[in-house]
């Protein structure tokens, strides 16, 4: 949450997930953190479609955005839209990631490493 808040929180940070949007919204609301994000977006709409919609609506070029994710679907969606990707290895089940990700993908082992890299 510190990372999301530092990047602008409800003004600039979106959750884009493959999980069901209705369920995600409830989980974030129940946890009391829904207001940290501009929107919580999930299925049935795909991640790449959500990202494209958000970028278009906000007038943001893909290269000025960032997707932090822990799975192959995140990486593929970011690549499809042209958004830089940071692979977050913590709690990821995507074991092949280190072998597939290219030199243009940043890797953070844990959230705390990502926060440190961002100076937070």
mmCIF file of C-alpha atoms in Angstrom, residues 32-88:
data_model
loop_
_atom_site.group_PDB
_atom_site.id
_atom_site.type_symbol
_atom_site.label_atom_id
_atom_site.label_comp_id
_atom_site.label_asym_id
_atom_site.label_seq_id
_atom_site.Cartn_x
_atom_site.Cartn_y
_atom_site.Cartn_z
ATOM 1 C CA UNK A 32 -10.508 -1.167 3.965
ATOM 2 C CA UNK A 33 -8.079 -0.397 1.141
ATOM 3 C CA UNK A 34 -10.327 0.171 -1.870
ATOM 4 C CA UNK A 35 -9.884 3.933 -1.556
ATOM 5 C CA UNK A 36 -6.119 3.614 -2.084
ATOM 6 C CA UNK A 37 -6.729 2.888 -5.780
ATOM 7 C CA UNK A 38 -8.343 4.764 -8.660
ATOM 8 C CA UNK A 39 -10.196 1.587 -9.649
ATOM 9 C CA UNK A 40 -10.115 -2.150 -9.078
ATOM 10 C CA UNK A 41 -10.520 -3.886 -12.416
ATOM 11 C CA UNK A 42 -10.939 -7.596 -13.080
ATOM 12 C CA UNK A 43 -12.561 -10.229 -15.225
ATOM 13 C CA UNK A 44 -14.431 -10.885 -17.368
ATOM 14 C CA UNK A 45 -12.568 -8.047 -19.148
ATOM 15 C CA UNK A 46 -8.952 -8.995 -19.882
ATOM 16 C CA UNK A 47 -5.942 -7.233 -18.374
ATOM 17 C CA UNK A 48 -4.711 -5.820 -21.680
ATOM 18 C CA UNK A 49 -8.153 -4.377 -22.460
ATOM 19 C CA UNK A 50 -8.376 -2.799 -18.997
ATOM 20 C CA UNK A 51 -4.889 -1.301 -19.343
ATOM 21 C CA UNK A 52 -5.617 0.084 -22.798
ATOM 22 C CA UNK A 53 -8.887 1.608 -21.569
ATOM 23 C CA UNK A 54 -7.248 3.247 -18.549
ATOM 24 C CA UNK A 55 -4.334 4.609 -20.565
ATOM 25 C CA UNK A 56 -6.628 5.977 -23.263
ATOM 26 C CA UNK A 57 -9.028 7.561 -20.762
ATOM 27 C CA UNK A 58 -6.143 9.159 -18.866
ATOM 28 C CA UNK A 59 -4.225 10.209 -21.970
ATOM 29 C CA UNK A 60 -1.138 8.329 -20.814
ATOM 30 C CA UNK A 61 1.312 6.755 -23.244
ATOM 31 C CA UNK A 62 1.995 3.078 -22.439
ATOM 32 C CA UNK A 63 5.698 3.704 -21.846
ATOM 33 C CA UNK A 64 4.765 6.186 -19.068
ATOM 34 C CA UNK A 65 2.858 3.509 -17.134
ATOM 35 C CA UNK A 66 4.092 0.558 -15.096
ATOM 36 C CA UNK A 67 2.670 -2.881 -14.398
ATOM 37 C CA UNK A 68 3.910 -4.751 -11.337
ATOM 38 C CA UNK A 69 2.914 -8.380 -11.571
ATOM 39 C CA UNK A 70 3.775 -11.882 -10.486
ATOM 40 C CA UNK A 71 2.587 -14.034 -13.347
ATOM 41 C CA UNK A 72 2.987 -14.829 -16.982
ATOM 42 C CA UNK A 73 -0.422 -13.308 -17.776
ATOM 43 C CA UNK A 74 0.727 -10.004 -16.283
ATOM 44 C CA UNK A 75 3.917 -10.041 -18.334
ATOM 45 C CA UNK A 76 2.065 -10.947 -21.537
ATOM 46 C CA UNK A 77 -0.566 -8.228 -21.013
ATOM 47 C CA UNK A 78 2.106 -5.601 -20.353
ATOM 48 C CA UNK A 79 4.019 -6.647 -23.470
ATOM 49 C CA UNK A 80 0.869 -6.595 -25.597
ATOM 50 C CA UNK A 81 0.022 -3.043 -24.513
ATOM 51 C CA UNK A 82 3.633 -1.797 -24.460
ATOM 52 C CA UNK A 83 3.717 -1.063 -20.726
ATOM 53 C CA UNK A 84 6.995 -1.588 -18.820
ATOM 54 C CA UNK A 85 6.794 -4.570 -16.484
ATOM 55 C CA UNK A 86 8.312 -5.306 -13.081
ATOM 56 C CA UNK A 87 8.200 -8.963 -12.118
ATOM 57 C CA UNK A 88 7.518 -9.398 -8.401
#
